[in-house]
mmCIF file of C-alpha atoms in Angstrom:
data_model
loop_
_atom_site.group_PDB
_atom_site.id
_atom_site.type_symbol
_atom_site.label_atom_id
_atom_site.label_comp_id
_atom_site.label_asym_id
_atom_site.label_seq_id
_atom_site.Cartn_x
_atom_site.Cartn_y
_atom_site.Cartn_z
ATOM 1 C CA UNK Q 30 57.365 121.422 176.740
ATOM 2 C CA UNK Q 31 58.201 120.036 173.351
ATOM 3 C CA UNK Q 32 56.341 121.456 170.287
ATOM 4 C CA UNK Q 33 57.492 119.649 167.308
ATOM 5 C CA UNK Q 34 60.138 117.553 166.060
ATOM 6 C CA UNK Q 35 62.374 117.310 163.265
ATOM 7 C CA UNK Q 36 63.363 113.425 162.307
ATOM 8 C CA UNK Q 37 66.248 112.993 159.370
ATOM 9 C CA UNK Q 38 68.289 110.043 158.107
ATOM 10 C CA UNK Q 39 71.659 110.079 158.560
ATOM 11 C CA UNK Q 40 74.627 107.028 157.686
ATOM 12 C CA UNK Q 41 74.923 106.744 161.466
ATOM 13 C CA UNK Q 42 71.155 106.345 162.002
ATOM 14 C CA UNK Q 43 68.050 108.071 162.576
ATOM 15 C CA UNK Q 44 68.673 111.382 164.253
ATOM 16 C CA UNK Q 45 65.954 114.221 166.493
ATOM 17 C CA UNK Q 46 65.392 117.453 167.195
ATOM 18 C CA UNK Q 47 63.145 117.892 169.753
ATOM 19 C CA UNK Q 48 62.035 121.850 169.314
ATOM 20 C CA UNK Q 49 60.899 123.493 173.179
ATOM 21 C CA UNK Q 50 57.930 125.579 173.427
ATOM 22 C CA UNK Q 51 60.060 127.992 174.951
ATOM 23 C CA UNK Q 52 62.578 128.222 172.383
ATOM 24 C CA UNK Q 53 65.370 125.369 173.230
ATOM 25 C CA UNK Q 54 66.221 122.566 171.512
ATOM 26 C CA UNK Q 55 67.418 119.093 172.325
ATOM 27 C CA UNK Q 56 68.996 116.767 169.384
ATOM 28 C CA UNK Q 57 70.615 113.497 169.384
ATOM 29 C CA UNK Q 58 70.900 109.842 168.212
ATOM 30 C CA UNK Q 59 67.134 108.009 167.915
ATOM 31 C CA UNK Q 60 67.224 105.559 170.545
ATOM 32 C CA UNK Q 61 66.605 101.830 169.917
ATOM 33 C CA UNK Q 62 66.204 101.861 166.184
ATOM 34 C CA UNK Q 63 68.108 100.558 163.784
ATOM 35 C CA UNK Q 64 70.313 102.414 161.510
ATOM 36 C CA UNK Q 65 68.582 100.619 158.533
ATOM 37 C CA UNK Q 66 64.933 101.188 159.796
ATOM 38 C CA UNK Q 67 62.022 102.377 157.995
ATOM 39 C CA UNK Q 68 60.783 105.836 158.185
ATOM 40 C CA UNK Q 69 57.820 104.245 159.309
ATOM 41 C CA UNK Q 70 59.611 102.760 162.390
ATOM 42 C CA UNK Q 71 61.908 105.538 163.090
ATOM 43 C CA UNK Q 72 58.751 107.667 163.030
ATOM 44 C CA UNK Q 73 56.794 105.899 165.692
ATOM 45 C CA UNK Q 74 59.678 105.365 168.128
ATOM 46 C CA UNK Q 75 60.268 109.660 167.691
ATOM 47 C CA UNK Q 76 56.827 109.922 168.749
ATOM 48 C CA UNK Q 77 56.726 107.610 171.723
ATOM 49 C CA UNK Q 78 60.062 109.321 172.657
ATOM 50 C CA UNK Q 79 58.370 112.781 172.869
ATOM 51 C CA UNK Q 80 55.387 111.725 174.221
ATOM 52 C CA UNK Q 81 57.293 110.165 176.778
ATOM 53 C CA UNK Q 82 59.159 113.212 177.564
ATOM 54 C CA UNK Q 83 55.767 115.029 177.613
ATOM 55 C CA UNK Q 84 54.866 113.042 180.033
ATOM 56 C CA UNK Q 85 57.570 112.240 182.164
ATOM 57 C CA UNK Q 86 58.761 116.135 182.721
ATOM 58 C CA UNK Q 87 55.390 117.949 182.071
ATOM 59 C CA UNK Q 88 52.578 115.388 183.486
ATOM 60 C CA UNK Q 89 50.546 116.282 180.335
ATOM 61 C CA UNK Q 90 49.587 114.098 177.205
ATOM 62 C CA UNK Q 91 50.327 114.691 173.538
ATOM 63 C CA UNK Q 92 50.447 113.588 169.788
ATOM 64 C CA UNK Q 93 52.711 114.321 167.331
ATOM 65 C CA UNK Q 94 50.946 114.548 164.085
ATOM 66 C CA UNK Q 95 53.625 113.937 161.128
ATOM 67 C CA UNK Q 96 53.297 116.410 158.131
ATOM 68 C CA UNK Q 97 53.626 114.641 154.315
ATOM 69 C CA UNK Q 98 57.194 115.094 152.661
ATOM 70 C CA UNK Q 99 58.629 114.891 149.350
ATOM 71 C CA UNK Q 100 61.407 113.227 151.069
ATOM 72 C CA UNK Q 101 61.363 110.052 152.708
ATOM 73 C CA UNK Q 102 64.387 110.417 154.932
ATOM 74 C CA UNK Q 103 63.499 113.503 156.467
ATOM 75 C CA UNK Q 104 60.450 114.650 158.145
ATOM 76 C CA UNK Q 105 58.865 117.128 160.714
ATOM 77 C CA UNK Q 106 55.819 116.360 163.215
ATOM 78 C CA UNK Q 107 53.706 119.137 165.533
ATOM 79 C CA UNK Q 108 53.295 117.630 169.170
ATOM 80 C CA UNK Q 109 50.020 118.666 170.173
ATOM 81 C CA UNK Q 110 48.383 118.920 173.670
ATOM 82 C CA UNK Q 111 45.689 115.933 173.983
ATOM 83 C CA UNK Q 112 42.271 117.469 175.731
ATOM 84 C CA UNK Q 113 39.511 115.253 176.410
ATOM 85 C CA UNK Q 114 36.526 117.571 176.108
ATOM 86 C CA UNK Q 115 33.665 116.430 178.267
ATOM 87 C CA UNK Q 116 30.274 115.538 177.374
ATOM 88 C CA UNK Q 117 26.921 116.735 178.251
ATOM 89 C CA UNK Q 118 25.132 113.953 180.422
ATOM 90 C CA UNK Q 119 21.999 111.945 179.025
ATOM 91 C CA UNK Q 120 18.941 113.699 180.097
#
């Protein structure tokens, strides 16, 4: 179950780290982004990737919530479990 990510620019392109709730790790080339893209783009296709994966492997649904960064060519996001809570009915 992914946990968080770690996105960073790189000459060849965007690059992950996908970080494993139970410790593992899987990195690689971003897929389908250019190597010129935004951080903006590159961050958005990370996060469809993991959520994606999430759901795919796990059958669950999650976020990834992107924390700010001094650096524009690096950055780190916490995948989160979504819940739905459920509400009290009318009375």
């Amino acid at each position: 179950m992914p946990k968080g990510i770690v996105l960073l620019a790189t000459p060849e392109g965007w690059r992950h780290s996908v970080l494993a709730a139970d410790g593992g790790m899987v990195c690689g080339r971003l897929p389908g982004v250019a190597i010129d893209a935004g951080p903006a783009e590159a961050r958005t296709a990370a996060a469809a990737m993991v959520v994606g994966l999430a759901h795919d492997f796990h059958g669950t649904n999650v976020e990834v919530t992107w924390h700010p960064t001094q650096d524009p060519q690096s950055w780190t996001g916490q995948v989160s479990l979504i819940t739905h809570s459920k509400t009290a009915p009318d009375a």
